[in-house]
Amino acid sequence: QAQLVESGGGLVQYGGSLRLSCAASGLTLQYFAVGWFRQAPGKEREVVSCISTSGGSTNYAGSVKGRFTVSRDNAKNTAYLQMNSLKPEDTAVYYCAAGVACSSWYGSYDWWGQGTPVTVSS
């Protein structure tokens, strides 16, 4: 059974850093683009970043550009989201998802993790 498992979330102070991991099992992640989404309480899920199958193409939401870095290690079947200079408005549950290609539409992705919460205190 294919699944994605996120880890690395937690409580961090303003300006701090976290690295999220998205580990795949039952799924060869190298064949899929990996998107990172987040959902804050009372808000819709929004795309944060995406990385292509090879890692050669990445994109970011404007709100995180320059602070977040997406990467992948296909040998480890894992993708990552390095988050620096965190702000309280980054507080949300973060999800990784695997799909055929990068897209800002959550419906484009076939597999989702359970989410990992990130809280940034001011």
PDB file of C-alpha atoms in Angstrom:
ATOM      1  CA  GLN A   1       0.000   0.000   0.000  1.00  0.00           C
ATOM      2  CA  ALA A   2       1.460   3.307  -1.089  1.00  0.00           C
ATOM      3  CA  GLN A   3       1.788   6.000   1.502  1.00  0.00           C
ATOM      4  CA  LEU A   4       3.605   9.225   2.264  1.00  0.00           C
ATOM      5  CA  VAL A   5       4.672  10.097   5.782  1.00  0.00           C
ATOM      6  CA  GLU A   6       5.681  13.600   6.787  1.00  0.00           C
ATOM      7  CA  SER A   7       7.866  14.373   9.757  1.00  0.00           C
ATOM      8  CA  GLY A   8       9.848  17.244  11.175  1.00  0.00           C
ATOM      9  CA  GLY A   9       7.102  19.621  12.196  1.00  0.00           C
ATOM     10  CA  GLY A  10       6.941  21.239  15.598  1.00  0.00           C
ATOM     11  CA  LEU A  11       7.043  24.458  17.556  1.00  0.00           C
ATOM     12  CA  VAL A  12       9.648  27.041  16.591  1.00  0.00           C
ATOM     13  CA  GLN A  13      10.240  30.676  17.394  1.00  0.00           C
ATOM     14  CA  TYR A  14       9.972  33.524  14.919  1.00  0.00           C
ATOM     15  CA  GLY A  15      13.010  33.465  12.648  1.00  0.00           C
ATOM     16  CA  GLY A  16      13.757  29.821  13.324  1.00  0.00           C
ATOM     17  CA  SER A  17      14.098  26.900  10.960  1.00  0.00           C
ATOM     18  CA  LEU A  18      12.602  23.472  10.435  1.00  0.00           C
ATOM     19  CA  ARG A  19      13.161  20.772   7.884  1.00  0.00           C
ATOM     20  CA  LEU A  20      10.202  18.665   6.887  1.00  0.00           C
ATOM     21  CA  SER A  21      10.640  15.219   5.399  1.00  0.00           C
ATOM     22  CA  CYS A  22       8.259  13.265   3.207  1.00  0.00           C
ATOM     23  CA  ALA A  23       9.111   9.582   3.121  1.00  0.00           C
ATOM     24  CA  ALA A  24       7.403   7.324   0.604  1.00  0.00           C
ATOM     25  CA  SER A  25       6.711   3.626   0.979  1.00  0.00           C
ATOM     26  CA  GLY A  26       5.075   1.323  -1.509  1.00  0.00           C
ATOM     27  CA  LEU A  27       5.662   4.077  -4.044  1.00  0.00           C
ATOM     28  CA  THR A  28       8.745   4.881  -6.119  1.00  0.00           C
ATOM     29  CA  LEU A  29       8.890   8.576  -5.514  1.00  0.00           C
ATOM     30  CA  GLN A  30      11.357   9.267  -8.330  1.00  0.00           C
ATOM     31  CA  TYR A  31       8.550   8.840 -10.856  1.00  0.00           C
ATOM     32  CA  PHE A  32       6.441  11.572  -9.287  1.00  0.00           C
ATOM     33  CA  ALA A  33       6.548  15.267  -8.724  1.00  0.00           C
ATOM     34  CA  VAL A  34       6.238  16.175  -5.062  1.00  0.00           C
ATOM     35  CA  GLY A  35       4.176  19.096  -3.911  1.00  0.00           C
ATOM     36  CA  TRP A  36       4.103  20.667  -0.486  1.00  0.00           C
ATOM     37  CA  PHE A  37       0.872  22.231   0.716  1.00  0.00           C
ATOM     38  CA  ARG A  38      -0.215  23.810   3.945  1.00  0.00           C
ATOM     39  CA  GLN A  39      -3.511  24.529   5.616  1.00  0.00           C
ATOM     40  CA  ALA A  40      -3.926  26.997   8.430  1.00  0.00           C
ATOM     41  CA  PRO A  41      -6.970  26.887  10.727  1.00  0.00           C
ATOM     42  CA  GLY A  42      -9.998  28.305   8.985  1.00  0.00           C
ATOM     43  CA  LYS A  43      -8.195  28.668   5.685  1.00  0.00           C
ATOM     44  CA  GLU A  44      -8.065  26.714   2.467  1.00  0.00           C
ATOM     45  CA  ARG A  45      -5.208  24.414   1.607  1.00  0.00           C
ATOM     46  CA  GLU A  46      -2.575  26.259  -0.401  1.00  0.00           C
ATOM     47  CA  VAL A  47       0.427  25.161  -2.380  1.00  0.00           C
ATOM     48  CA  VAL A  48       3.790  26.049  -0.910  1.00  0.00           C
ATOM     49  CA  SER A  49       6.256  24.454  -3.262  1.00  0.00           C
ATOM     50  CA  CYS A  50       6.763  21.713  -5.781  1.00  0.00           C
ATOM     51  CA  ILE A  51       9.692  19.786  -7.195  1.00  0.00           C
ATOM     52  CA  SER A  52       9.804  17.857 -10.448  1.00  0.00           C
ATOM     53  CA  THR A  53      10.702  14.186 -10.726  1.00  0.00           C
ATOM     54  CA  SER A  54      14.372  14.857 -11.391  1.00  0.00           C
ATOM     55  CA  GLY A  55      14.582  17.802  -9.050  1.00  0.00           C
ATOM     56  CA  GLY A  56      15.609  20.006 -11.920  1.00  0.00           C
ATOM     57  CA  SER A  57      12.574  22.224 -11.637  1.00  0.00           C
ATOM     58  CA  THR A  58      11.204  23.785  -8.495  1.00  0.00           C
ATOM     59  CA  ASN A  59       8.627  26.438  -7.779  1.00  0.00           C
ATOM     60  CA  TYR A  60       7.460  28.327  -4.748  1.00  0.00           C
ATOM     61  CA  ALA A  61       4.565  30.391  -3.540  1.00  0.00           C
ATOM     62  CA  GLY A  62       5.439  34.056  -3.365  1.00  0.00           C
ATOM     63  CA  SER A  63       4.993  34.104   0.386  1.00  0.00           C
ATOM     64  CA  VAL A  64       7.807  31.583   0.942  1.00  0.00           C
ATOM     65  CA  LYS A  65      10.163  32.322  -1.927  1.00  0.00           C
ATOM     66  CA  GLY A  66      13.666  32.967  -0.664  1.00  0.00           C
ATOM     67  CA  ARG A  67      12.922  31.351   2.700  1.00  0.00           C
ATOM     68  CA  PHE A  68      11.908  27.782   1.819  1.00  0.00           C
ATOM     69  CA  THR A  69      13.850  25.271  -0.246  1.00  0.00           C
ATOM     70  CA  VAL A  70      12.422  22.058  -1.639  1.00  0.00           C
ATOM     71  CA  SER A  71      14.651  19.115  -2.471  1.00  0.00           C
ATOM     72  CA  ARG A  72      14.507  15.391  -2.955  1.00  0.00           C
ATOM     73  CA  ASP A  73      16.705  12.347  -2.568  1.00  0.00           C
ATOM     74  CA  ASN A  74      15.339   9.708  -4.891  1.00  0.00           C
ATOM     75  CA  ALA A  75      17.769   7.133  -3.564  1.00  0.00           C
ATOM     76  CA  LYS A  76      16.127   7.542  -0.160  1.00  0.00           C
ATOM     77  CA  ASN A  77      12.625   7.818  -1.638  1.00  0.00           C
ATOM     78  CA  THR A  78      12.242  11.043   0.327  1.00  0.00           C
ATOM     79  CA  ALA A  79      11.530  14.703  -0.340  1.00  0.00           C
ATOM     80  CA  TYR A  80      12.303  17.626   1.931  1.00  0.00           C
ATOM     81  CA  LEU A  81      11.168  21.139   2.650  1.00  0.00           C
ATOM     82  CA  GLN A  82      13.733  23.322   4.379  1.00  0.00           C
ATOM     83  CA  MET A  83      12.005  26.258   6.018  1.00  0.00           C
ATOM     84  CA  ASN A  84      14.080  29.199   7.220  1.00  0.00           C
ATOM     85  CA  SER A  85      13.199  32.606   8.637  1.00  0.00           C
ATOM     86  CA  LEU A  86       9.877  31.262   9.797  1.00  0.00           C
ATOM     87  CA  LYS A  87       7.068  33.675  10.579  1.00  0.00           C
ATOM     88  CA  PRO A  88       3.872  33.252  12.608  1.00  0.00           C
ATOM     89  CA  GLU A  89       1.898  33.311   9.369  1.00  0.00           C
ATOM     90  CA  ASP A  90       3.673  30.097   8.345  1.00  0.00           C
ATOM     91  CA  THR A  91       1.788  28.290  11.107  1.00  0.00           C
ATOM     92  CA  ALA A  92      -0.212  25.484   9.505  1.00  0.00           C
ATOM     93  CA  VAL A  93      -0.402  21.768   8.937  1.00  0.00           C
ATOM     94  CA  TYR A  94       1.996  20.899   6.155  1.00  0.00           C
ATOM     95  CA  TYR A  95       1.293  18.111   3.704  1.00  0.00           C
ATOM     96  CA  CYS A  96       3.337  16.486   0.991  1.00  0.00           C
ATOM     97  CA  ALA A  97       1.714  14.988  -2.074  1.00  0.00           C
ATOM     98  CA  ALA A  98       2.858  12.999  -5.095  1.00  0.00           C
ATOM     99  CA  GLY A  99       1.527  13.481  -8.588  1.00  0.00           C
ATOM    100  CA  VAL A 100       2.350  13.208 -12.253  1.00  0.00           C
ATOM    101  CA  ALA A 101       3.534  16.800 -12.499  1.00  0.00           C
ATOM    102  CA  CYS A 102       3.785  19.918 -10.404  1.00  0.00           C
ATOM    103  CA  SER A 103       0.534  21.774 -10.031  1.00  0.00           C
ATOM    104  CA  SER A 104      -0.918  24.348  -7.696  1.00  0.00           C
ATOM    105  CA  TRP A 105      -4.210  22.455  -7.687  1.00  0.00           C
ATOM    106  CA  TYR A 106      -4.412  19.920  -4.897  1.00  0.00           C
ATOM    107  CA  GLY A 107      -6.673  17.718  -7.016  1.00  0.00           C
ATOM    108  CA  SER A 108      -3.761  16.944  -9.328  1.00  0.00           C
ATOM    109  CA  TYR A 109      -2.023  14.819  -6.738  1.00  0.00           C
ATOM    110  CA  ASP A 110      -2.738  11.140  -6.232  1.00  0.00           C
ATOM    111  CA  TRP A 111      -1.111  10.443  -2.890  1.00  0.00           C
ATOM    112  CA  TRP A 112      -1.079  12.517   0.273  1.00  0.00           C
ATOM    113  CA  GLY A 113       0.614  12.309   3.607  1.00  0.00           C
ATOM    114  CA  GLN A 114      -1.201  12.738   6.890  1.00  0.00           C
ATOM    115  CA  GLY A 115       0.304  16.150   7.550  1.00  0.00           C
ATOM    116  CA  THR A 116       2.706  17.498  10.132  1.00  0.00           C
ATOM    117  CA  PRO A 117       1.883  20.585  12.199  1.00  0.00           C
ATOM    118  CA  VAL A 118       4.156  23.603  12.254  1.00  0.00           C
ATOM    119  CA  THR A 119       3.662  26.349  14.815  1.00  0.00           C
ATOM    120  CA  VAL A 120       5.708  29.523  14.755  1.00  0.00           C
ATOM    121  CA  SER A 121       5.558  31.651  17.881  1.00  0.00           C
ATOM    122  CA  SER A 122       6.086  35.392  17.769  1.00  0.00           C
TER     123      SER A 122
END
